[in-house]
């Protein structure tokens, strides 16, 4: 249909989601569970948002310390905060 | 003016030219007719004549002008009216146009090739400014004669030689029949052949002068071919022996017997994989050569000064170490990666030692079976794990012999994480340390764990065994990403590419259809 037509026109997707990777990771962790057809896309979205927040947090941490470079301690501190936030 | 000039007896250029023109007036009727008949005929004639005088760059305007001028000359010479208006240049040109008819009487064979080289030679002169044209025509006729003569001479010489050759060639088969004339003809043939040779020789030095163009195969290929052949022979011998325990005794002895060269030793152990690696024989052979030289060199150097007793002792130690190492490798731990290089190096040394200490083999009976087992177990894991590996080099084996499981676990997982780490560096918009990226990967790992656990809980809560979109939406809501203000669709539209958006967000299409179907 229309979707197929659009897909055939542009076959190169920017920022592809590693769907296979995500499925494999989920399968290894939870072999008894099945992942839905489009759930891995949402998982990818989730990861993107998480990383985005993490990056912003670490950036503010680095700017706080007046560092021009993001160091691992900034990332660590930011990750602590983020993982707490995204507990679910 | 013309009348006045004519009346004057002063030898001005103009008078001279006029005089010439007057004397050549009778010729003009030819042109007159031609011009009257058609200027076109004059045009091809004039360019040809002009070319003789190396005036090829004359524009058609000029040609037509000249034709017209010639045409005008014809009637006007008699009237001598418009000549006065013409400049000396045009007069000279007219002279040049009319004069060469005499030279055209010469044999055309000479004339025809002459204009060609002349055109080539003197075309450059044509580019000179018009002011020089006056002087050029004067120079050209005398100079034209010399090169024409030279070229004709060369042509004649070449013709003569070619004709001579042809004549001789024709004369050769005829002369060969009578036996009486062989010497003369052989001399002639030798002459011709020598002539031919002389003609051919100038070509050769050109190729010799440019050695860079000569395509010589690299000399080392010969060695590789030999090694390859040896490998083939070894593989044929090895494959003939099935992989059973019983002919183990024959295997090492054969390998030992065939170990005439240090380079081919290790390949025997990996013979089945070599057999598979036929498409890359040269590469593997080269690399084996390089590797073997490195390994065998120091190995041999180390072994040679040692005494045989020490060698045996060392071999026993190595064998024990390897025997120890093997059960570890059979378990398939990650330590095998470290052991494998040791194994390979020791294997080579063991083989070398075995080759060197053949007479001592009988004494070191207990060592041999262990060595055999070593050698046998070496190809076994390599075949089982490497299988159809393209490059069965022992230095390469550690990279190939790793069991499939751990490698796939690590590398693609790391690759996937690094994929997200790159996005992190993009979102951060700041330079980052590599340690920070590693930290990001660790955090991602933890995050994935948590994600999977949460999804498991949600699916179990809903009494399902499949994770669905609702579970994910709930997760994002709990995380605080999806709120009453910001819905999931908004996030999808913001962060995902179009293709995924279309897959996730139901959209109504024509025909009362909704995709994706809910």
XYZ file of C-alpha atoms in Angstrom:
606
model
C 0.000 0.000 0.000
C 1.171 3.472 0.663
C 3.659 2.288 3.204
C 5.201 -0.140 0.802
C 5.424 2.523 -1.848
C 7.226 4.918 0.431
C 9.583 2.230 1.634
C 10.537 1.257 -1.862
C 11.250 4.828 -2.804
C 13.735 5.399 -0.078
C 15.465 2.234 0.963
C 18.103 3.843 3.088
C 16.879 4.605 6.559
C 18.790 7.159 8.531
C 19.500 6.216 12.103
C 18.540 2.625 11.672
C 17.476 0.773 14.762
C 19.536 -2.339 15.472
C 16.476 -4.506 15.606
C 18.328 -7.759 15.433
C 20.671 -6.747 18.185
C 17.820 -5.746 20.459
C 15.928 -8.951 19.815
C 18.988 -11.021 20.499
C 19.710 -9.216 23.748
C 16.160 -9.678 24.946
C 16.153 -13.318 23.971
C 19.353 -13.981 25.846
C 18.160 -12.283 28.960
C 14.618 -13.628 28.918
C 14.491 -16.742 26.823
C 11.008 -17.592 28.052
C 9.582 -14.339 26.789
C 8.642 -13.267 23.317
C 9.062 -9.819 21.977
C 6.291 -8.309 19.865
C 6.699 -7.354 16.249
C 7.249 -3.675 16.699
C 8.261 -3.641 20.293
C 11.925 -3.561 19.497
C 11.381 -0.228 17.790
C 9.930 1.158 20.944
C 12.772 -0.330 22.888
C 15.083 1.466 20.544
C 13.181 4.652 21.153
C 13.509 4.067 24.846
C 17.225 3.648 24.553
C 17.536 6.790 22.479
C 15.699 8.814 25.044
C 17.730 7.335 27.838
C 20.978 8.115 26.121
C 19.844 11.585 25.289
C 19.044 12.311 28.875
C 22.258 10.717 30.012
C 24.256 12.828 27.601
C 22.628 16.014 28.709
C 23.134 15.139 32.323
C 26.786 14.318 31.832
C 27.233 17.493 29.862
C 25.845 19.587 32.652
C 28.089 17.721 35.067
C 31.122 18.445 32.976
C 30.153 22.082 32.628
C 29.692 22.280 36.358
C 33.214 21.130 36.889
C 34.322 23.520 34.179
C 35.753 20.758 32.079
C 35.916 20.965 28.323
C 35.831 17.228 28.052
C 33.356 14.745 29.389
C 35.153 12.382 31.669
C 34.035 9.059 32.980
C 33.329 10.391 36.463
C 30.852 12.829 34.960
C 29.224 9.999 33.101
C 29.159 7.876 36.196
C 27.503 10.526 38.267
C 25.004 11.210 35.544
C 24.270 7.524 35.147
C 23.543 7.147 38.790
C 20.968 9.880 38.599
C 19.494 8.605 35.382
C 19.151 5.025 36.449
C 17.351 6.176 39.504
C 15.017 8.231 37.421
C 14.300 5.515 34.901
C 13.585 2.877 37.427
C 10.069 2.205 36.242
C 48.080 56.258 -60.952
C 48.698 53.121 -62.761
C 49.218 54.940 -65.963
C 51.578 57.266 -64.271
C 53.519 54.341 -62.788
C 53.657 52.553 -65.982
C 54.798 55.577 -67.721
C 57.481 56.087 -65.112
C 60.558 53.987 -65.591
C 61.534 54.081 -61.936
C 62.190 50.590 -60.658
C 59.876 50.757 -57.710
C 58.470 47.629 -56.209
C 55.197 48.505 -57.550
C 56.448 48.829 -61.037
C 58.256 45.576 -60.730
C 55.202 43.850 -59.484
C 53.143 45.395 -62.175
C 55.603 44.302 -64.676
C 55.456 40.792 -63.381
C 51.753 40.916 -63.368
C 51.706 42.169 -66.876
C 54.017 39.429 -68.040
C 51.873 36.867 -66.351
C 48.747 38.347 -67.644
C 48.359 35.752 -70.397
C 47.999 33.060 -67.731
C 45.191 34.753 -66.066
C 42.712 33.963 -68.815
C 42.779 30.423 -67.434
C 41.849 31.685 -64.096
C 39.633 34.186 -65.662
C 37.581 31.460 -67.184
C 37.660 29.444 -64.032
C 36.716 32.372 -61.966
C 34.089 33.383 -64.390
C 32.803 29.881 -64.514
C 32.810 29.416 -60.811
C 34.606 30.873 -57.936
C 34.375 27.508 -56.304
C 36.941 26.043 -58.599
C 39.290 28.800 -57.764
C 38.697 28.212 -54.123
C 39.966 24.662 -54.026
C 42.798 25.592 -56.285
C 43.717 28.614 -54.316
C 43.833 26.831 -50.999
C 46.028 24.175 -52.483
C 48.379 26.667 -53.912
C 48.247 28.614 -50.743
C 49.128 25.577 -48.795
C 52.142 25.185 -50.907
C 53.133 28.566 -49.763
C 52.153 27.612 -46.222
C 49.310 29.964 -45.968
C 46.834 27.517 -44.613
C 45.422 29.880 -42.109
C 43.820 32.041 -44.733
C 40.235 32.512 -43.878
C 37.549 31.751 -46.387
C 36.989 35.401 -46.534
C 40.479 35.843 -47.710
C 40.155 33.036 -50.156
C 37.011 34.465 -51.508
C 38.640 37.826 -51.472
C 41.524 36.449 -53.356
C 39.272 34.691 -55.729
C 37.466 37.861 -56.199
C 40.724 39.688 -56.468
C 41.858 37.144 -59.007
C 38.596 37.558 -60.737
C 39.095 41.223 -60.613
C 42.626 40.847 -61.805
C 41.546 39.134 -64.925
C 39.388 41.840 -66.290
C 41.261 44.566 -64.566
C 44.713 43.658 -65.608
C 43.881 44.666 -69.018
C 42.103 47.682 -67.836
C 44.671 48.205 -65.125
C 42.206 50.184 -63.237
C 41.833 48.712 -59.813
C 45.339 47.481 -59.398
C 46.265 50.808 -58.079
C 43.856 50.413 -55.231
C 45.370 47.155 -54.163
C 48.167 47.108 -51.664
C 51.542 45.599 -52.333
C 50.578 42.755 -50.029
C 47.680 41.759 -52.130
C 49.820 42.031 -55.175
C 52.391 39.742 -53.726
C 49.709 37.318 -52.783
C 48.387 37.365 -56.256
C 51.846 36.711 -57.542
C 52.164 33.804 -55.208
C 48.869 32.519 -56.356
C 49.771 32.675 -59.948
C 53.429 31.791 -59.760
C 53.341 28.295 -58.317
C 51.699 26.884 -61.346
C 55.133 26.384 -62.692
C 56.199 24.389 -59.671
C 53.092 22.295 -59.922
C 54.479 20.823 -63.089
C 56.860 18.867 -60.928
C 55.936 15.291 -60.095
C 52.962 15.231 -57.847
C 54.277 12.397 -55.757
C 56.842 14.753 -54.423
C 54.526 17.664 -54.243
C 51.788 15.868 -52.437
C 53.859 14.661 -49.543
C 55.656 17.930 -49.509
C 52.700 20.057 -48.556
C 51.834 17.691 -45.756
C 55.112 18.019 -43.927
C 55.265 21.616 -44.902
C 51.886 22.147 -43.417
C 53.041 20.491 -40.282
C 56.310 22.280 -40.192
C 55.203 25.633 -41.314
C 51.769 25.736 -39.849
C 53.334 27.123 -36.773
C 54.622 29.976 -38.789
C 51.133 30.705 -39.871
C 50.286 31.881 -36.454
C 52.745 34.654 -36.854
C 51.224 38.059 -37.304
C 50.183 39.166 -40.687
C 52.973 41.620 -40.962
C 55.410 38.805 -41.370
C 53.438 37.299 -44.144
C 55.122 39.553 -46.535
C 58.476 38.186 -45.664
C 57.409 34.623 -45.247
C 56.412 33.962 -48.785
C 59.814 34.971 -49.912
C 61.466 32.626 -47.497
C 59.105 29.806 -47.999
C 59.771 29.040 -51.617
C 63.473 28.570 -51.149
C 63.008 26.694 -47.905
C 60.226 24.649 -49.303
C 62.510 23.236 -51.850
C 65.069 21.964 -49.396
C 62.748 20.021 -47.111
C 60.869 18.754 -50.071
C 64.062 17.438 -51.489
C 65.040 15.955 -48.191
C 61.723 14.310 -47.674
C 61.656 13.075 -51.181
C 65.139 11.717 -50.704
C 64.088 9.960 -47.550
C 61.020 8.677 -49.187
C 63.039 7.491 -52.093
C 65.453 5.794 -49.794
C 62.698 4.152 -47.869
C 61.013 3.141 -51.002
C 64.152 1.729 -52.278
C 64.736 -0.309 -49.180
C 61.210 -1.577 -49.032
C 61.272 -2.356 -52.653
C 64.540 -4.061 -52.223
C 63.157 -6.106 -49.422
C 60.129 -6.989 -51.393
C 62.224 -7.868 -54.312
C 64.438 -9.990 -52.220
C 61.535 -11.704 -50.588
C 60.105 -12.465 -53.920
C 63.433 -13.513 -55.172
C 64.083 -15.736 -52.206
C 61.538 -18.456 -52.859
C 62.516 -18.509 -56.472
C 66.164 -18.627 -55.714
C 65.830 -21.302 -53.119
C 64.883 -23.796 -55.735
C 68.126 -23.732 -57.598
C 70.819 -24.930 -55.319
C 73.476 -23.143 -57.209
C 72.424 -19.752 -55.999
C 72.008 -20.297 -52.357
C 75.106 -18.477 -51.236
C 74.258 -15.293 -53.017
C 70.681 -15.432 -51.973
C 71.455 -16.471 -48.499
C 73.715 -13.540 -48.419
C 70.916 -11.434 -49.697
C 68.508 -13.056 -47.315
C 70.922 -12.490 -44.546
C 71.168 -8.951 -45.708
C 67.449 -8.647 -45.764
C 67.190 -10.394 -42.498
C 69.860 -8.161 -41.183
C 68.008 -5.274 -42.666
C 64.883 -6.526 -41.090
C 66.715 -6.923 -37.909
C 68.139 -3.496 -38.215
C 64.706 -2.209 -38.658
C 63.467 -4.172 -35.756
C 66.287 -3.390 -33.407
C 65.432 0.238 -32.991
C 62.180 -0.862 -31.486
C 63.693 -3.105 -28.889
C 65.851 -0.585 -27.074
C 62.785 1.447 -26.433
C 61.271 -1.327 -24.415
C 64.554 -2.052 -22.755
C 65.064 1.577 -21.984
C 61.920 1.517 -19.929
C 62.356 -1.271 -17.464
C 59.593 0.053 -15.333
C 57.059 -0.962 -17.906
C 58.319 -4.499 -18.031
C 56.014 -6.687 -16.088
C 58.087 -9.171 -14.232
C 56.367 -11.439 -11.804
C 57.670 -11.166 -8.291
C 60.426 -13.667 -7.779
C 59.009 -14.986 -4.566
C 56.143 -16.575 -6.397
C 58.289 -19.449 -7.397
C 58.833 -20.296 -3.799
C 55.165 -20.131 -3.057
C 54.357 -22.382 -5.916
C 56.781 -24.939 -4.654
C 55.386 -24.699 -1.200
C 51.910 -24.966 -2.568
C 52.787 -28.067 -4.498
C 54.349 -29.545 -1.463
C 51.300 -28.685 0.522
C 49.142 -30.340 -2.070
C 51.222 -33.430 -1.896
C 51.108 -33.360 1.839
C 47.391 -32.834 1.854
C 46.909 -35.636 -0.582
C 48.910 -37.854 1.679
C 47.187 -36.631 4.798
C 43.693 -36.814 3.421
C 44.390 -40.305 2.269
C 44.815 -41.158 5.901
C 41.438 -41.037 7.584
C 41.061 -39.313 10.886
C 41.095 -42.455 12.998
C 43.080 -43.224 16.031
C 44.718 -46.282 14.519
C 46.758 -44.612 11.836
C 47.965 -42.069 14.328
C 51.198 -43.919 14.374
C 51.582 -43.494 10.666
C 50.560 -39.869 10.668
C 53.337 -38.412 12.681
C 55.908 -40.665 11.083
C 54.752 -39.583 7.695
C 54.744 -36.037 8.782
C 58.154 -36.517 10.265
C 59.407 -38.157 7.121
C 57.899 -35.479 4.995
C 59.286 -32.765 7.174
C 62.201 -32.272 4.914
C 61.736 -28.531 4.877
C 61.063 -26.415 7.897
C 58.537 -24.366 6.041
C 56.097 -27.095 5.274
C 55.972 -28.604 8.727
C 53.172 -26.853 10.444
C 50.976 -27.008 7.414
C 50.853 -30.739 7.576
C 49.080 -30.578 10.881
C 46.575 -28.278 9.352
C 46.372 -30.210 6.148
C 42.571 -30.548 6.020
C 42.162 -26.855 6.500
C 44.829 -26.283 3.896
C 42.833 -28.419 1.563
C 39.914 -26.138 2.124
C 41.952 -23.057 1.769
C 42.800 -23.636 -1.845
C 41.495 -20.308 -3.038
C 44.118 -18.549 -1.025
C 47.137 -20.683 -1.415
C 49.630 -18.048 -2.361
C 48.623 -15.737 0.436
C 48.629 -18.435 3.005
C 51.884 -19.800 1.685
C 53.449 -16.400 1.798
C 52.243 -15.791 5.258
C 53.298 -19.223 6.354
C 56.697 -18.520 4.906
C 56.895 -15.282 6.770
C 55.619 -16.785 9.984
C 57.710 -19.839 9.728
C 60.805 -17.835 9.128
C 60.136 -15.894 12.257
C 59.257 -18.842 14.375
C 61.539 -21.440 12.924
C 64.488 -19.106 12.874
C 64.649 -18.437 16.565
C 63.453 -21.939 17.303
C 66.202 -23.502 15.309
C 68.715 -21.151 16.713
C 67.615 -21.993 20.176
C 67.616 -25.674 19.551
C 70.821 -26.052 17.676
C 73.179 -25.082 20.455
C 71.290 -27.258 22.929
C 72.323 -30.772 23.442
C 70.026 -33.578 22.410
C 69.493 -34.588 26.004
C 68.417 -31.107 26.858
C 66.250 -31.061 23.807
C 64.534 -34.192 24.912
C 64.078 -32.863 28.390
C 62.743 -29.639 27.046
C 60.450 -31.523 24.733
C 59.157 -33.601 27.601
C 58.472 -30.477 29.557
C 56.742 -28.858 26.677
C 54.800 -31.974 26.010
C 53.672 -32.091 29.603
C 52.751 -28.485 29.508
C 50.837 -29.019 26.330
C 49.172 -32.096 27.705
C 48.131 -29.989 30.632
C 47.017 -27.313 28.304
C 44.899 -29.608 26.200
C 42.364 -30.619 28.798
C 41.916 -26.947 29.491
C 41.362 -26.230 25.870
C 38.997 -29.119 25.542
C 36.830 -27.456 28.127
C 36.679 -24.441 25.918
C 37.537 -21.734 28.366
C 38.707 -18.377 27.358
C 42.177 -19.335 28.418
C 42.502 -21.305 25.243
C 43.088 -18.096 23.436
C 46.223 -17.597 25.439
C 47.221 -21.188 25.218
C 46.769 -21.489 21.536
C 49.678 -19.275 20.569
C 51.846 -21.129 23.018
C 50.536 -24.349 21.641
C 51.277 -23.366 18.117
C 54.724 -22.164 18.873
C 55.451 -25.227 20.885
C 53.958 -27.370 18.213
C 56.317 -25.907 15.702
C 59.234 -26.328 17.986
C 58.183 -29.816 18.814
C 58.023 -30.675 15.190
C 61.358 -29.120 14.565
C 62.830 -30.913 17.493
C 61.363 -34.120 16.250
C 62.818 -33.584 12.874
C 66.199 -32.866 14.257
C 66.245 -35.613 16.817
C 65.036 -38.431 14.678
C 67.566 -40.904 15.979
C 66.513 -39.975 19.484
C 62.896 -40.664 18.745
C 63.334 -44.286 19.468
C 64.669 -43.458 22.882
C 61.995 -40.939 23.624
C 59.219 -43.380 23.057
C 56.921 -42.038 25.777
C 57.234 -38.609 24.311
C 56.204 -39.617 20.864
C 52.701 -40.759 21.651
C 52.133 -37.543 23.537
C 53.503 -35.594 20.637
C 51.329 -37.587 18.319
C 48.356 -36.838 20.432
C 49.386 -33.249 20.406
C 49.733 -33.200 16.706
C 46.561 -35.081 16.254
C 44.607 -32.991 18.670
C 45.907 -29.903 17.052
C 44.258 -30.556 13.743
C 41.173 -31.901 15.452
C 40.181 -28.739 17.255
C 41.290 -26.676 14.327
C 39.085 -28.642 11.960
C 36.197 -28.734 14.345
C 36.272 -25.093 15.191
C 38.028 -23.479 12.283
C 36.435 -25.833 9.825
C 36.437 -24.065 6.561
C 38.638 -21.270 7.748
C 40.408 -19.694 4.875
C 43.766 -19.185 6.533
C 44.911 -22.098 8.613
C 47.987 -20.413 9.961
C 48.866 -21.203 13.540
C 49.400 -17.582 14.290
C 45.938 -17.015 12.883
C 44.401 -20.035 14.561
C 43.970 -18.360 17.934
C 41.741 -15.859 16.294
C 39.767 -18.524 14.472
C 39.717 -21.327 16.979
C 37.747 -19.325 19.521
C 34.488 -21.064 20.110
C 31.586 -19.519 18.369
C 29.600 -18.771 21.500
C 31.711 -16.371 23.513
C 32.861 -14.490 20.475
C 29.399 -13.809 19.225
C 28.332 -12.871 22.697
C 31.018 -10.345 23.123
C 31.617 -8.732 19.795
C 28.121 -8.088 18.450
C 26.974 -7.078 21.892
C 29.822 -4.636 22.136
C 29.093 -3.467 18.668
C 25.508 -2.782 19.509
C 26.490 -0.929 22.626
C 29.086 1.078 20.801
C 26.383 1.996 18.336
C 24.506 3.667 21.145
C 27.685 5.100 22.601
C 28.280 6.935 19.364
C 24.832 8.407 19.647
C 25.742 9.470 23.147
C 28.760 11.347 21.903
C 26.545 12.956 19.309
C 23.971 14.069 21.802
C 26.573 15.343 24.228
C 28.021 17.753 21.666
C 31.224 17.826 23.623
C 34.523 16.045 23.290
C 34.657 12.888 25.284
C 37.278 10.559 26.625
C 37.378 6.960 25.560
C 36.949 5.898 29.149
C 33.763 7.859 29.269
C 32.485 5.934 26.276
C 33.276 2.681 27.983
C 31.431 3.909 31.013
C 28.476 4.724 28.817
C 28.517 1.196 27.487
C 28.477 -0.191 30.998
C 25.550 1.996 31.898
C 23.736 0.852 28.816
C 24.309 -2.724 29.768
C 22.777 -2.135 33.149
C 19.941 -0.276 31.577
C 19.172 -3.145 29.250
C 19.048 -5.518 32.136
C 16.604 -3.329 33.932
C 14.535 -2.866 30.835
C 14.172 -6.576 30.242
C 13.256 -7.203 33.847
C 10.605 -4.513 33.815
C 9.092 -5.794 30.614
C 9.042 -9.275 32.043
C 7.185 -8.027 35.094
C 4.676 -6.083 33.077
C 3.950 -8.935 30.726
C 3.551 -11.326 33.627
C 1.259 -8.868 35.317
C -0.914 -8.835 32.215
C -0.850 -12.639 32.102
C 0.981 -12.742 28.832
C 4.160 -14.328 27.646
C 4.702 -11.865 24.876
C 5.793 -8.332 25.357
C 3.507 -5.933 23.569
C 3.386 -2.265 22.800
C 1.195 -1.589 25.821
C 3.897 -2.901 28.076
C 6.410 -0.590 26.587
C 4.103 2.356 26.815
C 3.560 1.616 30.470
C 7.273 1.414 30.989
C 7.840 4.770 29.386
C 5.066 6.273 31.418
C 6.617 5.021 34.589
C 9.945 6.356 33.488
C 8.469 9.754 33.062
C 8.976 10.023 29.381
C 5.325 9.751 28.470
C 3.087 12.111 30.331
C -0.392 13.444 29.924
C 1.015 16.224 27.858
C 3.466 14.214 25.863
C 2.055 11.075 24.363
C 3.933 8.170 22.955
C 3.055 9.113 19.427
C 4.625 12.484 19.926
C 7.842 10.900 21.050
C 7.763 8.485 18.167
C 7.319 11.309 15.746
C 10.084 13.296 17.324
C 12.785 10.715 17.560
C 12.220 7.960 15.062
C 12.641 8.045 11.301
C 9.668 8.042 8.997
C 9.699 4.353 8.260
C 9.408 3.407 11.885
C 6.848 6.075 12.499
C 4.640 4.604 9.858
C 4.983 1.213 11.423
C 4.165 2.375 14.910
C 1.508 5.029 14.540
C -1.724 3.801 12.992
C -2.677 5.923 10.072
C -5.781 5.913 7.973
C -5.357 5.262 4.287
C -7.666 5.322 1.370
C -10.276 2.641 1.109
C -11.151 2.856 4.772
C -7.955 1.038 5.678
C -5.804 1.655 8.673
C -2.164 0.756 8.782
C -0.917 -0.723 10.999
C -4.072 -2.599 11.808
C -5.094 -2.347 15.412
